[in-house]
Every structure is written in structure tokens, then in C-alpha cells.
PDB file of C-alpha atoms in Angstrom:
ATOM      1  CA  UNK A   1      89.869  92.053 101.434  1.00  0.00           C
ATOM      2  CA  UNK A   2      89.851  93.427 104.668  1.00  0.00           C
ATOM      3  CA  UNK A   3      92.271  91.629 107.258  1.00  0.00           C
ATOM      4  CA  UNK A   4      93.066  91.441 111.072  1.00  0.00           C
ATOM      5  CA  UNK A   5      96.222  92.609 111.345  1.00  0.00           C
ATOM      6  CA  UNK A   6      98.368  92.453 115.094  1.00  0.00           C
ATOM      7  CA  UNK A   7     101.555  95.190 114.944  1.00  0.00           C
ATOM      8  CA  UNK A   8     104.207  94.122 117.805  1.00  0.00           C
ATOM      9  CA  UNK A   9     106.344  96.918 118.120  1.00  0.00           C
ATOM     10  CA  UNK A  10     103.744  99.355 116.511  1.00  0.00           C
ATOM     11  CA  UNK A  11     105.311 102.171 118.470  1.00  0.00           C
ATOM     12  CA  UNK A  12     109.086 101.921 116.481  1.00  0.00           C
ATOM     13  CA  UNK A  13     109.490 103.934 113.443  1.00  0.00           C
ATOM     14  CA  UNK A  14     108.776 100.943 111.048  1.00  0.00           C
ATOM     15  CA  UNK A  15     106.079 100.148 113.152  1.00  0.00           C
ATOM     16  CA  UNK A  16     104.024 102.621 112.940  1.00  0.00           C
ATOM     17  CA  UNK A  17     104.618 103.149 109.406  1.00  0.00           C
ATOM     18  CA  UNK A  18     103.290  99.283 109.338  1.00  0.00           C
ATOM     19  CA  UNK A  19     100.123 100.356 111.387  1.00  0.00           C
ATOM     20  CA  UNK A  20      99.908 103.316 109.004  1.00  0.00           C
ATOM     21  CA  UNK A  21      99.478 101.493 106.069  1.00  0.00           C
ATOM     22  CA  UNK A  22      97.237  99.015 106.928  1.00  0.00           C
ATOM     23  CA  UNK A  23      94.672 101.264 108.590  1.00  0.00           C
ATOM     24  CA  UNK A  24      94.587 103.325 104.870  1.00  0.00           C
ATOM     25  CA  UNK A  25      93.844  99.781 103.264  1.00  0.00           C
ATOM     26  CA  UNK A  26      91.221  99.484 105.272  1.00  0.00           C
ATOM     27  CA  UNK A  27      92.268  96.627 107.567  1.00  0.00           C
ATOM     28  CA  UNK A  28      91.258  96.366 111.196  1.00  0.00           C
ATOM     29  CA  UNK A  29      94.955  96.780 113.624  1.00  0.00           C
ATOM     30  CA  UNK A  30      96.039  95.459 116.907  1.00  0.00           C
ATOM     31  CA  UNK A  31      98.801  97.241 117.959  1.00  0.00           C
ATOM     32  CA  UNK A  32     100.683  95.444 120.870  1.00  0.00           C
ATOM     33  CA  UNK A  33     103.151  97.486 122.684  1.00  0.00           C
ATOM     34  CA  UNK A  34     104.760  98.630 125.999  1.00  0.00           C
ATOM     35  CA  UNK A  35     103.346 101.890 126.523  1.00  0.00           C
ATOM     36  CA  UNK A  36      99.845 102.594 125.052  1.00  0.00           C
ATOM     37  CA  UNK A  37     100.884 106.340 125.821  1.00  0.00           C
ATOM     38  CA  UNK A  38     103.339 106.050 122.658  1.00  0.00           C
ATOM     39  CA  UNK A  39     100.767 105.294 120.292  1.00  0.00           C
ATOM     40  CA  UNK A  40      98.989 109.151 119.395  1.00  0.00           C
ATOM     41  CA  UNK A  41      97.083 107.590 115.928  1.00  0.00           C
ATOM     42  CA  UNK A  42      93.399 107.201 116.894  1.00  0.00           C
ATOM     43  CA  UNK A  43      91.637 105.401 113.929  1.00  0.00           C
ATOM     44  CA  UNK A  44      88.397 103.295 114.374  1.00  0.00           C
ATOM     45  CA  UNK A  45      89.970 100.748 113.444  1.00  0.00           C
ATOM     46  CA  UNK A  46      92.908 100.769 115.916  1.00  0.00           C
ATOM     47  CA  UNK A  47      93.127  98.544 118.509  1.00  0.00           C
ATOM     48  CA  UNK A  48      95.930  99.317 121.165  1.00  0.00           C
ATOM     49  CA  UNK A  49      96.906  96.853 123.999  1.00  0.00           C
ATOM     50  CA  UNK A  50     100.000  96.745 126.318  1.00  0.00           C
ATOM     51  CA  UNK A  51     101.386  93.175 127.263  1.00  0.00           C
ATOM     52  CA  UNK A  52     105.113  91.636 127.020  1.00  0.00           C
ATOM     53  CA  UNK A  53     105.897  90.158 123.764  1.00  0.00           C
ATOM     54  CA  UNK A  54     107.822  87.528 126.211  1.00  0.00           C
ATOM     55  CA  UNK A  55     104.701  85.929 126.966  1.00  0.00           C
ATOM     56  CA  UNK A  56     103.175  83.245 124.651  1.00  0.00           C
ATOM     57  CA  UNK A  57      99.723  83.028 126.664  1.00  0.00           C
ATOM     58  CA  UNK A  58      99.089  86.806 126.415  1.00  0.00           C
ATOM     59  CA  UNK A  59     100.272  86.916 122.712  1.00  0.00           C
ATOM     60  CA  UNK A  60      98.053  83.912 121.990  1.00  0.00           C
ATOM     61  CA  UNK A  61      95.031  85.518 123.467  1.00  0.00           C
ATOM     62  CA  UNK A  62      95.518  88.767 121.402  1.00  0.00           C
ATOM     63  CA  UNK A  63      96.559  86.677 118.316  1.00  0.00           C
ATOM     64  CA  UNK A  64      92.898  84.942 118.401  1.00  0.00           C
ATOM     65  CA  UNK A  65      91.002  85.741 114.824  1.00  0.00           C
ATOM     66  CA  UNK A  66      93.972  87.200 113.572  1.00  0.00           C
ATOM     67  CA  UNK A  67      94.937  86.685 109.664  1.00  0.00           C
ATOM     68  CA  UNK A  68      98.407  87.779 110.051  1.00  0.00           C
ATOM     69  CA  UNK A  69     101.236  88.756 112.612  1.00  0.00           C
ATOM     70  CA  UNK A  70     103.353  91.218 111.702  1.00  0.00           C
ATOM     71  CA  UNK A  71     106.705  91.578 113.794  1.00  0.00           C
ATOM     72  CA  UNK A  72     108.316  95.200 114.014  1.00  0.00           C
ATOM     73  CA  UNK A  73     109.914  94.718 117.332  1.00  0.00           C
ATOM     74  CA  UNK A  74     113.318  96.086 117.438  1.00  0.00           C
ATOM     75  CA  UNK A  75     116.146  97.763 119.784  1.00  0.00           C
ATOM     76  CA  UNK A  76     118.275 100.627 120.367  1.00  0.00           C
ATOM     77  CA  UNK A  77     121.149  98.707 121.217  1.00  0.00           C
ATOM     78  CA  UNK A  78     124.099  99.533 119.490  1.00  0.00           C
ATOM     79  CA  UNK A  79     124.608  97.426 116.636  1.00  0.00           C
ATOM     80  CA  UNK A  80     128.008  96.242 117.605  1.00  0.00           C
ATOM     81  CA  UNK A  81     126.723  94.283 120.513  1.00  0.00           C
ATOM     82  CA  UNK A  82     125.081  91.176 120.383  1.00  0.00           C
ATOM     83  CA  UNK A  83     121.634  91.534 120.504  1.00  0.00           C
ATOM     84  CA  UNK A  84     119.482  88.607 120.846  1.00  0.00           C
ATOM     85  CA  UNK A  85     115.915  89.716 121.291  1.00  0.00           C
ATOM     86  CA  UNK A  86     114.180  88.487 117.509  1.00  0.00           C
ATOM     87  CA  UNK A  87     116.041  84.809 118.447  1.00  0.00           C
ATOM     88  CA  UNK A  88     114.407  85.222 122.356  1.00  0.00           C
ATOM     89  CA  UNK A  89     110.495  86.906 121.235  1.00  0.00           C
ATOM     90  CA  UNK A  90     110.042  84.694 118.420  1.00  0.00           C
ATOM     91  CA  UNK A  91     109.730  81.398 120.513  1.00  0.00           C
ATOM     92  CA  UNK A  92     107.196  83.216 122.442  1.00  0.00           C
ATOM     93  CA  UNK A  93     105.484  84.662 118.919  1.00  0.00           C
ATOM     94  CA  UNK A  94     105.687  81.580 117.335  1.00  0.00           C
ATOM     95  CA  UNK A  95     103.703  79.376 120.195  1.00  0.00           C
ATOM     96  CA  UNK A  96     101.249  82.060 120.782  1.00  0.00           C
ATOM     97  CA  UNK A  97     100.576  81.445 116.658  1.00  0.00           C
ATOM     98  CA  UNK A  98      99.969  78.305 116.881  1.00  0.00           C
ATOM     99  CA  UNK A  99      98.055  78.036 120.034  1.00  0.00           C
ATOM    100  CA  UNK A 100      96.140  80.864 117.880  1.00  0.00           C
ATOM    101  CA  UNK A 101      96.100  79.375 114.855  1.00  0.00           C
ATOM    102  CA  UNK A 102      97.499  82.148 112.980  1.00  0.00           C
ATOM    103  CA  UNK A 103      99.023  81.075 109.579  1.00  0.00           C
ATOM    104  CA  UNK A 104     100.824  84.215 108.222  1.00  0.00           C
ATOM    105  CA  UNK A 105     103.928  85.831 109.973  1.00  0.00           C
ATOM    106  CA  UNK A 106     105.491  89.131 108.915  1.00  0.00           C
ATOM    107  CA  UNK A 107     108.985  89.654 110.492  1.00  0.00           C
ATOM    108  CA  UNK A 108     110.648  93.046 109.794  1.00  0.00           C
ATOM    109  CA  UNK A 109     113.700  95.355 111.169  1.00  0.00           C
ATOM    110  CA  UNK A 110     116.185  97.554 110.361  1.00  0.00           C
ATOM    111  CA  UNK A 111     118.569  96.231 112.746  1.00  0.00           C
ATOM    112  CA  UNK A 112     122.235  97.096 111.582  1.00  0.00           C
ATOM    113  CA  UNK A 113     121.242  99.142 108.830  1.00  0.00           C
ATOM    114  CA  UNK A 114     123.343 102.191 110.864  1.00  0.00           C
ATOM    115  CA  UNK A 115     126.088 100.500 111.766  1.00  0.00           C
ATOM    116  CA  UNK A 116     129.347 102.330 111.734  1.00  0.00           C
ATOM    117  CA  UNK A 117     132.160 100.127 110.863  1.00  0.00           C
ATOM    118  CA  UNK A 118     135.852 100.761 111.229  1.00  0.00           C
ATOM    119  CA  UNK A 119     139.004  99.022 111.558  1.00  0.00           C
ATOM    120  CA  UNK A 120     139.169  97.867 115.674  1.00  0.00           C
ATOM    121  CA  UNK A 121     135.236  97.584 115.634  1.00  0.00           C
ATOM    122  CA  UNK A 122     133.654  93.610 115.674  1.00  0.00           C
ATOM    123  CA  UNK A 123     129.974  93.319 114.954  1.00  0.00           C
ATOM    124  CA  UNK A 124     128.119  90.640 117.739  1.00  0.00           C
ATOM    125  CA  UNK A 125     126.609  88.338 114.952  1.00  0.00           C
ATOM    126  CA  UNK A 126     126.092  84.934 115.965  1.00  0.00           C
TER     127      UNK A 126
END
């Protein structure tokens, strides 16, 4: 079954492993990101746009026809500050989804998988 699948942060390493793997199943990919210059896969069915994933009405126009959202969007902050951009895009992701009518929402990240942890170090969960 082929699907329309939008990538936001297709230009991270998990993201473009995510826009990797759908294009060899044969699904159709929008790839939202910051800088269309970061994206080097050209595949006919490969959709780039640029747009801020802080803004619901761009998001919802993109998301339009879409089976499924899938949410790479990550950070190089360092791990042991707080980092609160999943909590702050996914209000925008989630309204664009419904204004959409998107069902299906894919979140994924790697965020503190490298964290270094010693004795006088405190991790910004919260």
C-alpha cells in the first residue's frame, strides 16, 4: 500500500534514514525542513519544502492528503540542559493534524541517548 508520508526533520540523521526507507517501500515523501540545501537525495518521489515547524497553518497546508506524520525533529543541545522543543512543536504539529485531518502520528528521537553522566552533572528533565 503505497502511503503519503510528511518527514519533519528529514535532514537529522534519523531523519533521513526515515525518508530513506520509505522512498524504497515505495511511498510518496514530504520532507519538511529548514534548509532544502541539506537534503542531497533526489527520488521521484521526494517532495522537499522549507517552512517552520512552529507554524500550525503552514504545517496544516503541507499535512493536506497526508496518511501519516512522522516527527524526527530533534536538537544539538546538550543533553544536560533542558530542552523543550518536542513539548513547544507538537502543539503546532498536532493542530496542523487536525485542521488536516491526518490520523496517524509518528514521533521519534534519540534525544539523551549520548548523554554523559557523572557525579556533579543534573540532567534538565521536567
Amino acid at each position: 500500500m503505497e502511503l503519503k508520508v510528511v518527514v519533519l526533520g528529514a535532514t537529522g540523521k534519523t531523519g533521513s534514514e526515515v525518508v530513506q526507507g520509505a522512498l524504497k517501500r515505495g511511498h510518496n515523501v514530504l520532507a519538511v525542513v529548514r534548509n532544502q540545501s541539506k537534503i542531497t537525495q533526489k527520488h521521484d518521489n521526494l517532495k522537499v519544502v522549507s517552512g517552520n515547524v512552529m507554524d500550525s497553518d503552514f504545517l496544516a497546508q503541507q499535512f493536506k492528503g497526508s496518511d501519516v506524520v512522522v516527527s524526527c525533529i530533534g536538537t544539538n543541545t546538550p543533553t544536560l540542559f533542558k530542552v523543550t522543543l518536542y513539548t513547544d512543536t507538537m502543539g503546532s504539529i498536532l493542530q496542523a493534524m487536525r485542521t488536516a485531518e491526518v490520523k496517524r502520528l509518528v514521533t521519534v528521537t534519540a534525544w539523551g541517548t549520548k548523554c554523559r553522566l557523572d557525579t556533579n552533572s543534573q540532567l534538565g528533565f521536567s
